[in-house]
């Protein structure tokens, strides 16, 4: 992790706006959220300033969102934070930053979806709309996202060993069985589809028991939809994954669903470790990541029996 040394304050945000986007500088500023890569500062009621504060990769991810997300957003059925302005590095702040639309709602790791049917349909509708063939030149996924699951074997082994060593995994054989089945599934043979690439509960917003928005498109990429189809295992209430697949179009074939279970295991291990194994001090690391990750792993292990 590389923490930005600049102290982030409302005054800094206003100064940056005054330097580069003065027409927005008089809006009230208040802290919105501190995430893993970025801090979000509310700018009035409808905008936010997004400033990277950790991980050097965040700079390129912000520029990627600015380049691609405005064209994708109008076709999505849930609100997403659409970049409006780009701020360039300066003496005042040495990294790029963006002004985006503000998406209201509570992160699903803090306020889980409770309306199974509505949430499953909303998530399926969102991913159906997003998963369209990506154009030539669309970004490739980082850390293996959207590519062959087998490329993440080392990541899986390390995550499983760490979680097991911390006493956080009970049914080790079943977890390995889900992973092995997923890796053995036939590879994706279709076109590279647009993917969100990073759909833990912290990046999906809820209101009234269902989903009302999706945030953080820094891992936007093109590839195998199984990467995103892992999300229902952690996001939905018990018993709602089948409802999701009934609503998702075109229906995922058996191989894609098997690969999705592998991605879901990988994400669950990561969530468990961040939530419960001493990583909470890192930017974005939160105890709220543990419960949905454990729930996903419990559901996935049941599919191996």
PDB file of C-alpha atoms in Angstrom:
ATOM      1  CA  UNK A   1       0.000   0.000   0.000  1.00  0.00           C
ATOM      2  CA  UNK A   2       1.214   3.522  -0.834  1.00  0.00           C
ATOM      3  CA  UNK A   3      -0.539   6.161   1.228  1.00  0.00           C
ATOM      4  CA  UNK A   4      -0.784   9.687  -0.164  1.00  0.00           C
ATOM      5  CA  UNK A   5       1.154  11.988   2.154  1.00  0.00           C
ATOM      6  CA  UNK A   6      -1.022  15.012   1.409  1.00  0.00           C
ATOM      7  CA  UNK A   7      -3.563  15.580   4.166  1.00  0.00           C
ATOM      8  CA  UNK A   8      -7.011  15.473   2.630  1.00  0.00           C
ATOM      9  CA  UNK A   9      -9.402  18.088   3.926  1.00  0.00           C
ATOM     10  CA  UNK A  10     -12.441  19.992   2.720  1.00  0.00           C
ATOM     11  CA  UNK A  11     -10.171  22.995   2.255  1.00  0.00           C
ATOM     12  CA  UNK A  12      -7.866  21.004  -0.031  1.00  0.00           C
ATOM     13  CA  UNK A  13     -10.828  19.911  -2.152  1.00  0.00           C
ATOM     14  CA  UNK A  14     -12.062  23.479  -2.458  1.00  0.00           C
ATOM     15  CA  UNK A  15      -8.573  24.700  -3.367  1.00  0.00           C
ATOM     16  CA  UNK A  16      -8.212  22.028  -6.070  1.00  0.00           C
ATOM     17  CA  UNK A  17     -11.563  22.980  -7.522  1.00  0.00           C
ATOM     18  CA  UNK A  18     -10.700  26.674  -7.419  1.00  0.00           C
ATOM     19  CA  UNK A  19      -7.475  25.970  -9.339  1.00  0.00           C
ATOM     20  CA  UNK A  20      -8.898  23.679 -12.040  1.00  0.00           C
ATOM     21  CA  UNK A  21     -12.705  23.822 -11.978  1.00  0.00           C
ATOM     22  CA  UNK A  22     -13.584  27.196 -10.445  1.00  0.00           C
ATOM     23  CA  UNK A  23     -17.254  27.004 -11.401  1.00  0.00           C
ATOM     24  CA  UNK A  24     -17.634  24.231  -8.781  1.00  0.00           C
ATOM     25  CA  UNK A  25     -15.505  25.783  -6.040  1.00  0.00           C
ATOM     26  CA  UNK A  26     -18.315  27.482  -4.127  1.00  0.00           C
ATOM     27  CA  UNK A  27     -20.267  24.296  -3.501  1.00  0.00           C
ATOM     28  CA  UNK A  28     -20.287  22.948   0.076  1.00  0.00           C
ATOM     29  CA  UNK A  29     -17.777  20.127   0.671  1.00  0.00           C
ATOM     30  CA  UNK A  30     -17.977  17.338   3.251  1.00  0.00           C
ATOM     31  CA  UNK A  31     -16.423  13.900   3.622  1.00  0.00           C
ATOM     32  CA  UNK A  32     -18.469  11.151   1.988  1.00  0.00           C
ATOM     33  CA  UNK A  33     -16.417   7.957   2.424  1.00  0.00           C
ATOM     34  CA  UNK A  34     -12.910   6.518   2.712  1.00  0.00           C
ATOM     35  CA  UNK A  35     -12.462   3.495   0.458  1.00  0.00           C
ATOM     36  CA  UNK A  36      -9.612   1.128  -0.257  1.00  0.00           C
ATOM     37  CA  UNK A  37      -8.094   3.266  -3.035  1.00  0.00           C
ATOM     38  CA  UNK A  38      -9.880   6.609  -2.846  1.00  0.00           C
ATOM     39  CA  UNK A  39     -11.499   9.152  -0.598  1.00  0.00           C
ATOM     40  CA  UNK A  40     -14.861  10.549  -1.667  1.00  0.00           C
ATOM     41  CA  UNK A  41     -15.828  14.095  -0.735  1.00  0.00           C
ATOM     42  CA  UNK A  42     -19.413  15.231  -1.271  1.00  0.00           C
ATOM     43  CA  UNK A  43     -19.737  18.306  -3.447  1.00  0.00           C
ATOM     44  CA  UNK A  44     -23.169  19.728  -2.846  1.00  0.00           C
ATOM     45  CA  UNK A  45     -26.023  17.226  -3.097  1.00  0.00           C
ATOM     46  CA  UNK A  46     -25.391  15.681  -6.503  1.00  0.00           C
ATOM     47  CA  UNK A  47     -21.608  15.539  -7.057  1.00  0.00           C
ATOM     48  CA  UNK A  48     -18.516  14.134  -5.368  1.00  0.00           C
ATOM     49  CA  UNK A  49     -14.754  14.598  -5.670  1.00  0.00           C
ATOM     50  CA  UNK A  50     -12.798  11.344  -5.816  1.00  0.00           C
ATOM     51  CA  UNK A  51      -9.169  11.538  -4.675  1.00  0.00           C
ATOM     52  CA  UNK A  52      -6.769   8.578  -4.642  1.00  0.00           C
ATOM     53  CA  UNK A  53      -5.152   8.151  -1.235  1.00  0.00           C
ATOM     54  CA  UNK A  54      -3.592   4.661  -1.433  1.00  0.00           C
ATOM     55  CA  UNK A  55      -2.256   2.186  -4.015  1.00  0.00           C
ATOM     56  CA  UNK A  56      -0.442   3.770  -6.961  1.00  0.00           C
ATOM     57  CA  UNK A  57      -2.667   1.822  -9.343  1.00  0.00           C
ATOM     58  CA  UNK A  58      -5.589   4.044  -8.327  1.00  0.00           C
ATOM     59  CA  UNK A  59      -4.322   6.838 -10.606  1.00  0.00           C
ATOM     60  CA  UNK A  60      -4.693   4.761 -13.777  1.00  0.00           C
ATOM     61  CA  UNK A  61      -8.026   3.374 -12.577  1.00  0.00           C
ATOM     62  CA  UNK A  62      -9.492   6.861 -12.186  1.00  0.00           C
ATOM     63  CA  UNK A  63      -8.386   7.777 -15.700  1.00  0.00           C
ATOM     64  CA  UNK A  64      -9.898   4.552 -17.022  1.00  0.00           C
ATOM     65  CA  UNK A  65     -13.249   5.359 -15.424  1.00  0.00           C
ATOM     66  CA  UNK A  66     -13.133   8.844 -16.885  1.00  0.00           C
ATOM     67  CA  UNK A  67     -12.429   7.467 -20.357  1.00  0.00           C
ATOM     68  CA  UNK A  68     -14.998   4.665 -20.523  1.00  0.00           C
ATOM     69  CA  UNK A  69     -17.775   4.986 -17.960  1.00  0.00           C
ATOM     70  CA  UNK A  70     -19.664   8.002 -19.374  1.00  0.00           C
ATOM     71  CA  UNK A  71     -20.489   6.012 -22.526  1.00  0.00           C
ATOM     72  CA  UNK A  72     -21.592   2.918 -20.593  1.00  0.00           C
ATOM     73  CA  UNK A  73     -23.642   4.581 -17.864  1.00  0.00           C
ATOM     74  CA  UNK A  74     -26.727   5.575 -19.922  1.00  0.00           C
ATOM     75  CA  UNK A  75     -27.432   1.922 -20.739  1.00  0.00           C
ATOM     76  CA  UNK A  76     -27.337   0.709 -17.146  1.00  0.00           C
ATOM     77  CA  UNK A  77     -30.560   0.309 -15.139  1.00  0.00           C
ATOM     78  CA  UNK A  78     -28.994   1.242 -11.779  1.00  0.00           C
ATOM     79  CA  UNK A  79     -27.328   4.586 -11.031  1.00  0.00           C
ATOM     80  CA  UNK A  80     -23.525   4.649 -11.211  1.00  0.00           C
ATOM     81  CA  UNK A  81     -21.051   7.474 -10.429  1.00  0.00           C
ATOM     82  CA  UNK A  82     -20.482   9.097 -13.811  1.00  0.00           C
ATOM     83  CA  UNK A  83     -17.228  11.095 -14.129  1.00  0.00           C
ATOM     84  CA  UNK A  84     -17.893  14.736 -15.016  1.00  0.00           C
ATOM     85  CA  UNK A  85     -14.502  16.413 -14.688  1.00  0.00           C
ATOM     86  CA  UNK A  86     -10.859  15.335 -14.505  1.00  0.00           C
ATOM     87  CA  UNK A  87      -8.335  17.000 -12.220  1.00  0.00           C
ATOM     88  CA  UNK A  88      -4.673  16.780 -13.147  1.00  0.00           C
ATOM     89  CA  UNK A  89      -1.724  16.376 -10.744  1.00  0.00           C
ATOM     90  CA  UNK A  90      -0.379  19.667  -9.393  1.00  0.00           C
ATOM     91  CA  UNK A  91       1.872  21.053  -6.670  1.00  0.00           C
ATOM     92  CA  UNK A  92      -1.152  21.149  -4.397  1.00  0.00           C
ATOM     93  CA  UNK A  93      -2.017  17.457  -4.975  1.00  0.00           C
ATOM     94  CA  UNK A  94       0.358  15.192  -6.939  1.00  0.00           C
ATOM     95  CA  UNK A  95      -2.196  12.721  -8.307  1.00  0.00           C
ATOM     96  CA  UNK A  96      -5.135  12.854 -10.749  1.00  0.00           C
ATOM     97  CA  UNK A  97      -8.650  13.160  -9.337  1.00  0.00           C
ATOM     98  CA  UNK A  98     -12.191  13.289 -10.668  1.00  0.00           C
ATOM     99  CA  UNK A  99     -15.543  14.908 -10.083  1.00  0.00           C
ATOM    100  CA  UNK A 100     -18.388  12.394 -10.425  1.00  0.00           C
ATOM    101  CA  UNK A 101     -22.093  12.222  -9.868  1.00  0.00           C
ATOM    102  CA  UNK A 102     -23.075  11.148  -6.343  1.00  0.00           C
ATOM    103  CA  UNK A 103     -25.035   7.889  -6.005  1.00  0.00           C
ATOM    104  CA  UNK A 104     -27.111   7.704  -2.800  1.00  0.00           C
ATOM    105  CA  UNK A 105     -27.556   4.473  -0.873  1.00  0.00           C
ATOM    106  CA  UNK A 106     -25.902   2.353   1.808  1.00  0.00           C
ATOM    107  CA  UNK A 107     -23.093  -0.130   0.959  1.00  0.00           C
ATOM    108  CA  UNK A 108     -24.426  -3.684   1.007  1.00  0.00           C
ATOM    109  CA  UNK A 109     -21.747  -4.814   3.458  1.00  0.00           C
ATOM    110  CA  UNK A 110     -23.400  -2.488   5.991  1.00  0.00           C
ATOM    111  CA  UNK A 111     -27.008  -2.768   4.809  1.00  0.00           C
ATOM    112  CA  UNK A 112     -27.455  -6.154   3.079  1.00  0.00           C
ATOM    113  CA  UNK A 113     -30.240  -6.764   0.583  1.00  0.00           C
ATOM    114  CA  UNK A 114     -33.211  -8.409   2.287  1.00  0.00           C
ATOM    115  CA  UNK A 115     -35.825  -8.549  -0.499  1.00  0.00           C
ATOM    116  CA  UNK A 116     -34.623 -11.680  -2.281  1.00  0.00           C
ATOM    117  CA  UNK A 117     -36.734 -11.470  -5.443  1.00  0.00           C
ATOM    118  CA  UNK A 118     -36.343  -7.732  -5.987  1.00  0.00           C
ATOM    119  CA  UNK A 119     -32.607  -7.795  -5.298  1.00  0.00           C
ATOM    120  CA  UNK A 120     -31.972 -10.803  -7.534  1.00  0.00           C
ATOM    121  CA  UNK A 121     -33.913  -9.200 -10.379  1.00  0.00           C
ATOM    122  CA  UNK A 122     -32.161  -5.843  -9.927  1.00  0.00           C
ATOM    123  CA  UNK A 123     -28.694  -7.404  -9.956  1.00  0.00           C
ATOM    124  CA  UNK A 124     -29.552  -9.600 -12.940  1.00  0.00           C
ATOM    125  CA  UNK A 125     -30.904  -6.611 -14.827  1.00  0.00           C
ATOM    126  CA  UNK A 126     -27.789  -4.591 -14.145  1.00  0.00           C
ATOM    127  CA  UNK A 127     -25.369  -7.326 -15.246  1.00  0.00           C
ATOM    128  CA  UNK A 128     -27.506  -8.211 -18.275  1.00  0.00           C
ATOM    129  CA  UNK A 129     -27.246  -4.587 -19.408  1.00  0.00           C
ATOM    130  CA  UNK A 130     -23.521  -4.310 -18.666  1.00  0.00           C
ATOM    131  CA  UNK A 131     -22.412  -7.626 -20.173  1.00  0.00           C
ATOM    132  CA  UNK A 132     -22.315  -6.517 -23.800  1.00  0.00           C
ATOM    133  CA  UNK A 133     -19.445  -7.150 -26.238  1.00  0.00           C
ATOM    134  CA  UNK A 134     -16.679  -4.673 -25.516  1.00  0.00           C
ATOM    135  CA  UNK A 135     -15.032  -2.755 -28.373  1.00  0.00           C
ATOM    136  CA  UNK A 136     -11.503  -3.282 -29.601  1.00  0.00           C
ATOM    137  CA  UNK A 137      -9.138  -1.530 -27.226  1.00  0.00           C
ATOM    138  CA  UNK A 138     -11.273  -2.062 -24.128  1.00  0.00           C
ATOM    139  CA  UNK A 139      -9.108  -2.459 -21.017  1.00  0.00           C
ATOM    140  CA  UNK A 140      -7.913  -5.881 -19.909  1.00  0.00           C
ATOM    141  CA  UNK A 141      -8.590  -6.934 -16.350  1.00  0.00           C
ATOM    142  CA  UNK A 142      -5.998  -6.552 -13.643  1.00  0.00           C
ATOM    143  CA  UNK A 143      -5.100  -9.415 -11.285  1.00  0.00           C
ATOM    144  CA  UNK A 144      -6.543 -11.949 -13.709  1.00  0.00           C
ATOM    145  CA  UNK A 145     -10.070 -10.544 -13.710  1.00  0.00           C
ATOM    146  CA  UNK A 146     -12.029 -11.573 -16.761  1.00  0.00           C
ATOM    147  CA  UNK A 147      -9.372 -14.084 -17.789  1.00  0.00           C
ATOM    148  CA  UNK A 148      -8.869 -17.810 -17.179  1.00  0.00           C
ATOM    149  CA  UNK A 149      -9.573 -18.738 -13.584  1.00  0.00           C
ATOM    150  CA  UNK A 150      -6.541 -21.041 -13.481  1.00  0.00           C
ATOM    151  CA  UNK A 151      -4.297 -17.973 -13.679  1.00  0.00           C
ATOM    152  CA  UNK A 152      -5.432 -17.149 -10.130  1.00  0.00           C
ATOM    153  CA  UNK A 153      -4.405 -20.521  -8.685  1.00  0.00           C
ATOM    154  CA  UNK A 154      -1.571 -19.044  -6.659  1.00  0.00           C
ATOM    155  CA  UNK A 155      -3.863 -16.345  -5.288  1.00  0.00           C
ATOM    156  CA  UNK A 156      -6.384 -19.009  -4.281  1.00  0.00           C
ATOM    157  CA  UNK A 157      -3.742 -21.168  -2.598  1.00  0.00           C
ATOM    158  CA  UNK A 158      -2.321 -18.234  -0.652  1.00  0.00           C
ATOM    159  CA  UNK A 159      -5.762 -17.032   0.436  1.00  0.00           C
ATOM    160  CA  UNK A 160      -6.858 -20.486   1.493  1.00  0.00           C
ATOM    161  CA  UNK A 161      -3.654 -21.068   3.449  1.00  0.00           C
ATOM    162  CA  UNK A 162      -3.941 -17.726   5.227  1.00  0.00           C
ATOM    163  CA  UNK A 163      -7.612 -18.217   6.097  1.00  0.00           C
ATOM    164  CA  UNK A 164      -7.007 -21.783   7.234  1.00  0.00           C
ATOM    165  CA  UNK A 165      -3.997 -20.767   9.311  1.00  0.00           C
ATOM    166  CA  UNK A 166      -6.124 -18.134  11.033  1.00  0.00           C
ATOM    167  CA  UNK A 167      -8.770 -20.736  11.867  1.00  0.00           C
ATOM    168  CA  UNK A 168     -11.371 -19.121   9.590  1.00  0.00           C
ATOM    169  CA  UNK A 169     -12.169 -22.093   7.330  1.00  0.00           C
ATOM    170  CA  UNK A 170     -14.043 -25.134   8.578  1.00  0.00           C
ATOM    171  CA  UNK A 171     -14.739 -27.304   5.536  1.00  0.00           C
ATOM    172  CA  UNK A 172     -11.400 -27.170   3.757  1.00  0.00           C
ATOM    173  CA  UNK A 173     -12.066 -30.133   1.454  1.00  0.00           C
ATOM    174  CA  UNK A 174     -15.346 -28.671   0.224  1.00  0.00           C
ATOM    175  CA  UNK A 175     -13.732 -25.314  -0.545  1.00  0.00           C
ATOM    176  CA  UNK A 176     -11.037 -27.070  -2.549  1.00  0.00           C
ATOM    177  CA  UNK A 177     -13.690 -29.121  -4.345  1.00  0.00           C
ATOM    178  CA  UNK A 178     -15.585 -26.010  -5.490  1.00  0.00           C
ATOM    179  CA  UNK A 179     -12.352 -24.460  -6.737  1.00  0.00           C
ATOM    180  CA  UNK A 180     -11.208 -27.616  -8.524  1.00  0.00           C
ATOM    181  CA  UNK A 181     -14.560 -27.980 -10.270  1.00  0.00           C
ATOM    182  CA  UNK A 182     -14.466 -24.337 -11.375  1.00  0.00           C
ATOM    183  CA  UNK A 183     -10.934 -24.570 -12.767  1.00  0.00           C
ATOM    184  CA  UNK A 184     -11.873 -27.747 -14.647  1.00  0.00           C
ATOM    185  CA  UNK A 185     -14.872 -26.104 -16.340  1.00  0.00           C
ATOM    186  CA  UNK A 186     -14.580 -25.306 -20.075  1.00  0.00           C
ATOM    187  CA  UNK A 187     -13.144 -21.866 -20.782  1.00  0.00           C
ATOM    188  CA  UNK A 188     -15.225 -18.923 -21.974  1.00  0.00           C
ATOM    189  CA  UNK A 189     -15.591 -19.149 -25.741  1.00  0.00           C
ATOM    190  CA  UNK A 190     -17.664 -16.049 -26.400  1.00  0.00           C
ATOM    191  CA  UNK A 191     -16.665 -12.446 -27.092  1.00  0.00           C
ATOM    192  CA  UNK A 192     -14.990 -10.357 -24.425  1.00  0.00           C
ATOM    193  CA  UNK A 193     -17.853  -8.711 -22.531  1.00  0.00           C
ATOM    194  CA  UNK A 194     -17.820  -5.527 -20.488  1.00  0.00           C
ATOM    195  CA  UNK A 195     -17.336  -6.389 -16.800  1.00  0.00           C
ATOM    196  CA  UNK A 196     -17.484  -4.354 -13.641  1.00  0.00           C
ATOM    197  CA  UNK A 197     -14.641  -6.508 -12.316  1.00  0.00           C
ATOM    198  CA  UNK A 198     -15.039  -5.756  -8.602  1.00  0.00           C
ATOM    199  CA  UNK A 199     -18.459  -6.407  -7.074  1.00  0.00           C
ATOM    200  CA  UNK A 200     -18.007  -7.089  -3.359  1.00  0.00           C
ATOM    201  CA  UNK A 201     -20.883  -5.874  -1.170  1.00  0.00           C
ATOM    202  CA  UNK A 202     -18.983  -2.652  -0.418  1.00  0.00           C
ATOM    203  CA  UNK A 203     -19.376  -1.600  -4.075  1.00  0.00           C
ATOM    204  CA  UNK A 204     -23.122  -2.204  -4.386  1.00  0.00           C
ATOM    205  CA  UNK A 205     -25.621   0.138  -2.719  1.00  0.00           C
ATOM    206  CA  UNK A 206     -28.969  -0.718  -1.168  1.00  0.00           C
ATOM    207  CA  UNK A 207     -32.157   1.033  -0.181  1.00  0.00           C
ATOM    208  CA  UNK A 208     -35.407  -0.530   0.984  1.00  0.00           C
ATOM    209  CA  UNK A 209     -33.982  -4.055   0.939  1.00  0.00           C
ATOM    210  CA  UNK A 210     -32.878  -4.061  -2.697  1.00  0.00           C
ATOM    211  CA  UNK A 211     -30.065  -2.624  -4.837  1.00  0.00           C
ATOM    212  CA  UNK A 212     -30.144   1.035  -5.803  1.00  0.00           C
ATOM    213  CA  UNK A 213     -26.697   1.694  -7.269  1.00  0.00           C
ATOM    214  CA  UNK A 214     -23.273   0.311  -8.188  1.00  0.00           C
ATOM    215  CA  UNK A 215     -20.039   2.189  -7.522  1.00  0.00           C
ATOM    216  CA  UNK A 216     -16.256   1.947  -8.057  1.00  0.00           C
ATOM    217  CA  UNK A 217     -15.631   0.993 -11.681  1.00  0.00           C
ATOM    218  CA  UNK A 218     -11.864   1.137 -11.304  1.00  0.00           C
ATOM    219  CA  UNK A 219     -11.564  -2.524 -12.332  1.00  0.00           C
ATOM    220  CA  UNK A 220     -13.782  -2.077 -15.415  1.00  0.00           C
ATOM    221  CA  UNK A 221     -12.514  -4.499 -18.049  1.00  0.00           C
ATOM    222  CA  UNK A 222     -13.491  -6.907 -20.819  1.00  0.00           C
ATOM    223  CA  UNK A 223     -13.536 -10.690 -20.587  1.00  0.00           C
ATOM    224  CA  UNK A 224     -15.338 -13.729 -19.206  1.00  0.00           C
ATOM    225  CA  UNK A 225     -18.639 -12.787 -17.490  1.00  0.00           C
ATOM    226  CA  UNK A 226     -18.043 -15.471 -14.838  1.00  0.00           C
ATOM    227  CA  UNK A 227     -15.901 -12.905 -13.031  1.00  0.00           C
ATOM    228  CA  UNK A 228     -18.990 -10.743 -12.333  1.00  0.00           C
ATOM    229  CA  UNK A 229     -21.385 -13.680 -11.971  1.00  0.00           C
ATOM    230  CA  UNK A 230     -19.602 -14.501  -8.725  1.00  0.00           C
ATOM    231  CA  UNK A 231     -21.324 -11.519  -7.118  1.00  0.00           C
ATOM    232  CA  UNK A 232     -24.750 -13.054  -6.325  1.00  0.00           C
ATOM    233  CA  UNK A 233     -23.158 -15.514  -3.871  1.00  0.00           C
ATOM    234  CA  UNK A 234     -22.139 -12.682  -1.538  1.00  0.00           C
ATOM    235  CA  UNK A 235     -24.759 -10.055  -2.373  1.00  0.00           C
ATOM    236  CA  UNK A 236     -28.057 -11.922  -2.263  1.00  0.00           C
ATOM    237  CA  UNK A 237     -29.994 -13.470   0.627  1.00  0.00           C
ATOM    238  CA  UNK A 238     -30.002 -17.234   1.055  1.00  0.00           C
ATOM    239  CA  UNK A 239     -31.769 -19.075  -1.744  1.00  0.00           C
ATOM    240  CA  UNK A 240     -31.785 -16.164  -4.218  1.00  0.00           C
ATOM    241  CA  UNK A 241     -28.918 -17.190  -6.524  1.00  0.00           C
ATOM    242  CA  UNK A 242     -31.203 -19.382  -8.648  1.00  0.00           C
ATOM    243  CA  UNK A 243     -33.628 -16.482  -9.016  1.00  0.00           C
ATOM    244  CA  UNK A 244     -30.749 -14.333 -10.245  1.00  0.00           C
ATOM    245  CA  UNK A 245     -29.781 -16.871 -12.901  1.00  0.00           C
ATOM    246  CA  UNK A 246     -33.407 -17.202 -14.012  1.00  0.00           C
ATOM    247  CA  UNK A 247     -33.485 -13.438 -14.649  1.00  0.00           C
ATOM    248  CA  UNK A 248     -29.997 -12.961 -16.124  1.00  0.00           C
ATOM    249  CA  UNK A 249     -29.880 -12.887 -19.953  1.00  0.00           C
ATOM    250  CA  UNK A 250     -28.659 -14.596 -21.942  1.00  0.00           C
ATOM    251  CA  UNK A 251     -28.787 -17.418 -19.436  1.00  0.00           C
ATOM    252  CA  UNK A 252     -25.342 -18.475 -18.257  1.00  0.00           C
ATOM    253  CA  UNK A 253     -24.416 -21.999 -19.334  1.00  0.00           C
ATOM    254  CA  UNK A 254     -23.318 -24.639 -16.840  1.00  0.00           C
ATOM    255  CA  UNK A 255     -19.610 -24.046 -17.463  1.00  0.00           C
ATOM    256  CA  UNK A 256     -19.926 -20.310 -16.839  1.00  0.00           C
ATOM    257  CA  UNK A 257     -21.807 -20.924 -13.608  1.00  0.00           C
ATOM    258  CA  UNK A 258     -19.080 -23.349 -12.496  1.00  0.00           C
ATOM    259  CA  UNK A 259     -16.362 -20.786 -13.220  1.00  0.00           C
ATOM    260  CA  UNK A 260     -18.408 -18.161 -11.388  1.00  0.00           C
ATOM    261  CA  UNK A 261     -18.402 -20.343  -8.270  1.00  0.00           C
ATOM    262  CA  UNK A 262     -14.611 -20.410  -8.444  1.00  0.00           C
ATOM    263  CA  UNK A 263     -14.442 -16.628  -8.670  1.00  0.00           C
ATOM    264  CA  UNK A 264     -16.884 -16.431  -5.774  1.00  0.00           C
ATOM    265  CA  UNK A 265     -14.662 -18.661  -3.620  1.00  0.00           C
ATOM    266  CA  UNK A 266     -11.666 -16.467  -4.434  1.00  0.00           C
ATOM    267  CA  UNK A 267     -13.575 -13.298  -3.497  1.00  0.00           C
ATOM    268  CA  UNK A 268     -14.960 -14.893  -0.336  1.00  0.00           C
ATOM    269  CA  UNK A 269     -11.472 -15.791   0.888  1.00  0.00           C
ATOM    270  CA  UNK A 270     -10.324 -12.235   0.240  1.00  0.00           C
ATOM    271  CA  UNK A 271     -13.298 -10.776   2.093  1.00  0.00           C
ATOM    272  CA  UNK A 272     -12.771 -13.064   5.061  1.00  0.00           C
ATOM    273  CA  UNK A 273      -9.111 -12.102   5.333  1.00  0.00           C
ATOM    274  CA  UNK A 274      -9.717  -8.379   5.006  1.00  0.00           C
ATOM    275  CA  UNK A 275     -12.601  -8.521   7.453  1.00  0.00           C
ATOM    276  CA  UNK A 276     -11.175 -10.791  10.103  1.00  0.00           C
ATOM    277  CA  UNK A 277      -7.481 -11.589   9.811  1.00  0.00           C
ATOM    278  CA  UNK A 278      -5.655  -8.493  10.866  1.00  0.00           C
ATOM    279  CA  UNK A 279      -5.924  -6.427   7.689  1.00  0.00           C
ATOM    280  CA  UNK A 280      -8.503  -3.979   8.978  1.00  0.00           C
ATOM    281  CA  UNK A 281      -5.918  -1.259   9.448  1.00  0.00           C
ATOM    282  CA  UNK A 282      -5.415  -0.950   5.711  1.00  0.00           C
ATOM    283  CA  UNK A 283      -7.411   1.659   3.803  1.00  0.00           C
ATOM    284  CA  UNK A 284     -10.844   0.199   3.119  1.00  0.00           C
ATOM    285  CA  UNK A 285     -10.310  -2.874   5.276  1.00  0.00           C
ATOM    286  CA  UNK A 286     -13.457  -3.276   7.350  1.00  0.00           C
ATOM    287  CA  UNK A 287     -14.944  -5.807   9.714  1.00  0.00           C
ATOM    288  CA  UNK A 288     -18.170  -5.548   7.689  1.00  0.00           C
ATOM    289  CA  UNK A 289     -16.488  -7.450   4.850  1.00  0.00           C
ATOM    290  CA  UNK A 290     -16.344 -10.663   6.891  1.00  0.00           C
ATOM    291  CA  UNK A 291     -20.022 -11.639   7.327  1.00  0.00           C
ATOM    292  CA  UNK A 292     -21.056 -11.543   3.630  1.00  0.00           C
ATOM    293  CA  UNK A 293     -17.835 -13.372   2.686  1.00  0.00           C
ATOM    294  CA  UNK A 294     -18.543 -16.109   5.232  1.00  0.00           C
ATOM    295  CA  UNK A 295     -22.137 -16.344   3.988  1.00  0.00           C
ATOM    296  CA  UNK A 296     -20.941 -16.714   0.389  1.00  0.00           C
ATOM    297  CA  UNK A 297     -18.485 -19.453   1.333  1.00  0.00           C
ATOM    298  CA  UNK A 298     -21.175 -21.305   3.283  1.00  0.00           C
ATOM    299  CA  UNK A 299     -23.493 -21.234   0.264  1.00  0.00           C
ATOM    300  CA  UNK A 300     -20.728 -22.271  -2.117  1.00  0.00           C
ATOM    301  CA  UNK A 301     -19.607 -25.183   0.064  1.00  0.00           C
ATOM    302  CA  UNK A 302     -23.173 -26.469  -0.021  1.00  0.00           C
ATOM    303  CA  UNK A 303     -22.901 -26.816  -3.812  1.00  0.00           C
ATOM    304  CA  UNK A 304     -19.980 -29.241  -3.392  1.00  0.00           C
ATOM    305  CA  UNK A 305     -21.968 -31.716  -1.334  1.00  0.00           C
TER     306      UNK A 305
END
